[in-house]
């Protein structure tokens, strides 16, 4: 063995190996164009939810309680031009 420092492991007396055939060039990958980035999302504030709609009136209307039978005013007095009308109402009419 020789004291060469090139660390060639092949036997220097052997014929040189035949050059390896040129490898097939690797096909260059076709670059797909990068899509345009979408515009930034809209960070506008979320609108406040609208208040609940007023409940619709029922499809039937409740029957009102019947009012007490009105009392007819009583007409009394002498008929010399004075007429007094009395009712059971607490309201007073002042003329």
PDB file of C-alpha atoms in Angstrom:
ATOM      1  CA  UNK A   1       0.000   0.000   0.000  1.00  0.00           C
ATOM      2  CA  UNK A   2       1.125   3.450  -0.692  1.00  0.00           C
ATOM      3  CA  UNK A   3       1.099   6.309   1.739  1.00  0.00           C
ATOM      4  CA  UNK A   4      -1.036   8.581  -0.382  1.00  0.00           C
ATOM      5  CA  UNK A   5      -3.301  10.981   1.389  1.00  0.00           C
ATOM      6  CA  UNK A   6      -6.018  11.226  -1.218  1.00  0.00           C
ATOM      7  CA  UNK A   7      -7.891   8.294   0.302  1.00  0.00           C
ATOM      8  CA  UNK A   8      -8.741   6.909  -3.112  1.00  0.00           C
ATOM      9  CA  UNK A   9     -10.106   3.455  -2.402  1.00  0.00           C
ATOM     10  CA  UNK A  10      -9.907   2.266  -5.979  1.00  0.00           C
ATOM     11  CA  UNK A  11      -6.960   0.270  -7.070  1.00  0.00           C
ATOM     12  CA  UNK A  12      -4.723   2.620  -9.060  1.00  0.00           C
ATOM     13  CA  UNK A  13      -3.740  -0.270 -11.347  1.00  0.00           C
ATOM     14  CA  UNK A  14      -7.269  -1.118 -12.355  1.00  0.00           C
ATOM     15  CA  UNK A  15      -8.586   0.424 -15.520  1.00  0.00           C
ATOM     16  CA  UNK A  16     -10.586   3.533 -14.959  1.00  0.00           C
ATOM     17  CA  UNK A  17     -14.243   2.847 -14.704  1.00  0.00           C
ATOM     18  CA  UNK A  18     -16.331   3.786 -17.657  1.00  0.00           C
ATOM     19  CA  UNK A  19     -17.954   7.130 -17.222  1.00  0.00           C
ATOM     20  CA  UNK A  20     -21.471   6.789 -16.026  1.00  0.00           C
ATOM     21  CA  UNK A  21     -24.072   7.675 -18.589  1.00  0.00           C
ATOM     22  CA  UNK A  22     -25.416  11.139 -18.196  1.00  0.00           C
ATOM     23  CA  UNK A  23     -28.470  10.919 -15.998  1.00  0.00           C
ATOM     24  CA  UNK A  24     -31.736  12.015 -17.410  1.00  0.00           C
ATOM     25  CA  UNK A  25     -32.272  15.593 -16.393  1.00  0.00           C
ATOM     26  CA  UNK A  26     -34.969  15.794 -13.813  1.00  0.00           C
ATOM     27  CA  UNK A  27     -37.883  17.630 -15.279  1.00  0.00           C
ATOM     28  CA  UNK A  28     -38.293  21.056 -13.820  1.00  0.00           C
ATOM     29  CA  UNK A  29     -41.570  21.177 -11.972  1.00  0.00           C
ATOM     30  CA  UNK A  30     -43.923  23.614 -13.551  1.00  0.00           C
ATOM     31  CA  UNK A  31     -44.692  26.298 -11.057  1.00  0.00           C
ATOM     32  CA  UNK A  32     -48.353  26.996 -10.706  1.00  0.00           C
ATOM     33  CA  UNK A  33     -48.948  30.688 -10.281  1.00  0.00           C
ATOM     34  CA  UNK A  34     -49.792  31.535  -6.729  1.00  0.00           C
ATOM     35  CA  UNK A  35     -53.332  32.837  -6.526  1.00  0.00           C
ATOM     36  CA  UNK A  36     -53.730  36.419  -5.540  1.00  0.00           C
ATOM     37  CA  UNK A  37     -54.328  36.651  -1.812  1.00  0.00           C
ATOM     38  CA  UNK A  38     -57.918  37.373  -1.022  1.00  0.00           C
ATOM     39  CA  UNK A  39     -58.548  40.802   0.448  1.00  0.00           C
ATOM     40  CA  UNK A  40     -58.306  41.028   4.187  1.00  0.00           C
ATOM     41  CA  UNK A  41     -61.510  39.999   5.924  1.00  0.00           C
ATOM     42  CA  UNK A  42     -63.792  42.789   6.945  1.00  0.00           C
ATOM     43  CA  UNK A  43     -63.448  43.278  10.677  1.00  0.00           C
ATOM     44  CA  UNK A  44     -66.365  45.656  10.976  1.00  0.00           C
ATOM     45  CA  UNK A  45     -68.211  45.268  14.285  1.00  0.00           C
ATOM     46  CA  UNK A  46     -71.103  42.886  14.347  1.00  0.00           C
ATOM     47  CA  UNK A  47     -74.341  44.876  14.360  1.00  0.00           C
ATOM     48  CA  UNK A  48     -76.379  44.644  17.512  1.00  0.00           C
ATOM     49  CA  UNK A  49     -79.339  42.307  17.119  1.00  0.00           C
ATOM     50  CA  UNK A  50     -82.555  44.169  16.659  1.00  0.00           C
ATOM     51  CA  UNK A  51     -84.908  44.048  19.636  1.00  0.00           C
ATOM     52  CA  UNK A  52     -87.584  41.406  19.558  1.00  0.00           C
ATOM     53  CA  UNK A  53     -90.606  42.571  17.617  1.00  0.00           C
ATOM     54  CA  UNK A  54     -93.668  43.497  19.581  1.00  0.00           C
ATOM     55  CA  UNK A  55     -95.979  40.511  19.946  1.00  0.00           C
ATOM     56  CA  UNK A  56     -98.768  40.692  17.455  1.00  0.00           C
ATOM     57  CA  UNK A  57    -102.269  41.037  18.879  1.00  0.00           C
ATOM     58  CA  UNK A  58    -104.106  37.746  19.231  1.00  0.00           C
ATOM     59  CA  UNK A  59    -106.134  36.601  16.289  1.00  0.00           C
ATOM     60  CA  UNK A  60    -109.248  36.897  18.439  1.00  0.00           C
ATOM     61  CA  UNK A  61    -110.055  39.850  20.584  1.00  0.00           C
ATOM     62  CA  UNK A  62    -111.188  39.175  24.126  1.00  0.00           C
ATOM     63  CA  UNK A  63    -114.806  39.982  24.689  1.00  0.00           C
ATOM     64  CA  UNK A  64    -114.993  42.956  27.048  1.00  0.00           C
ATOM     65  CA  UNK A  65    -116.875  42.488  30.250  1.00  0.00           C
ATOM     66  CA  UNK A  66    -120.385  43.800  29.828  1.00  0.00           C
ATOM     67  CA  UNK A  67    -120.786  47.115  31.571  1.00  0.00           C
ATOM     68  CA  UNK A  68    -123.490  47.319  34.189  1.00  0.00           C
ATOM     69  CA  UNK A  69    -126.813  48.373  32.826  1.00  0.00           C
ATOM     70  CA  UNK A  70    -126.888  52.165  32.762  1.00  0.00           C
ATOM     71  CA  UNK A  71    -129.471  53.691  35.020  1.00  0.00           C
ATOM     72  CA  UNK A  72    -131.763  56.126  33.267  1.00  0.00           C
ATOM     73  CA  UNK A  73    -131.778  59.534  34.919  1.00  0.00           C
ATOM     74  CA  UNK A  74    -134.811  60.240  36.955  1.00  0.00           C
ATOM     75  CA  UNK A  75    -136.716  63.375  36.099  1.00  0.00           C
ATOM     76  CA  UNK A  76    -138.573  64.904  38.963  1.00  0.00           C
ATOM     77  CA  UNK A  77    -139.785  68.250  40.105  1.00  0.00           C
ATOM     78  CA  UNK A  78    -142.617  70.610  39.642  1.00  0.00           C
ATOM     79  CA  UNK A  79    -143.265  71.783  36.190  1.00  0.00           C
ATOM     80  CA  UNK A  80    -143.147  75.503  36.757  1.00  0.00           C
ATOM     81  CA  UNK A  81    -139.929  75.860  34.773  1.00  0.00           C
ATOM     82  CA  UNK A  82    -137.519  74.143  37.131  1.00  0.00           C
ATOM     83  CA  UNK A  83    -136.130  70.828  36.015  1.00  0.00           C
ATOM     84  CA  UNK A  84    -134.063  68.705  38.365  1.00  0.00           C
ATOM     85  CA  UNK A  85    -132.173  65.741  36.946  1.00  0.00           C
ATOM     86  CA  UNK A  86    -130.758  63.284  39.433  1.00  0.00           C
ATOM     87  CA  UNK A  87    -128.486  60.368  38.604  1.00  0.00           C
ATOM     88  CA  UNK A  88    -126.602  57.873  40.689  1.00  0.00           C
ATOM     89  CA  UNK A  89    -123.322  59.209  39.299  1.00  0.00           C
ATOM     90  CA  UNK A  90    -120.763  60.742  41.631  1.00  0.00           C
ATOM     91  CA  UNK A  91    -119.787  63.347  39.079  1.00  0.00           C
ATOM     92  CA  UNK A  92    -121.203  66.795  39.609  1.00  0.00           C
ATOM     93  CA  UNK A  93    -121.937  69.108  36.781  1.00  0.00           C
ATOM     94  CA  UNK A  94    -121.710  72.753  37.691  1.00  0.00           C
ATOM     95  CA  UNK A  95    -123.115  75.256  35.256  1.00  0.00           C
TER      96      UNK A  95
END
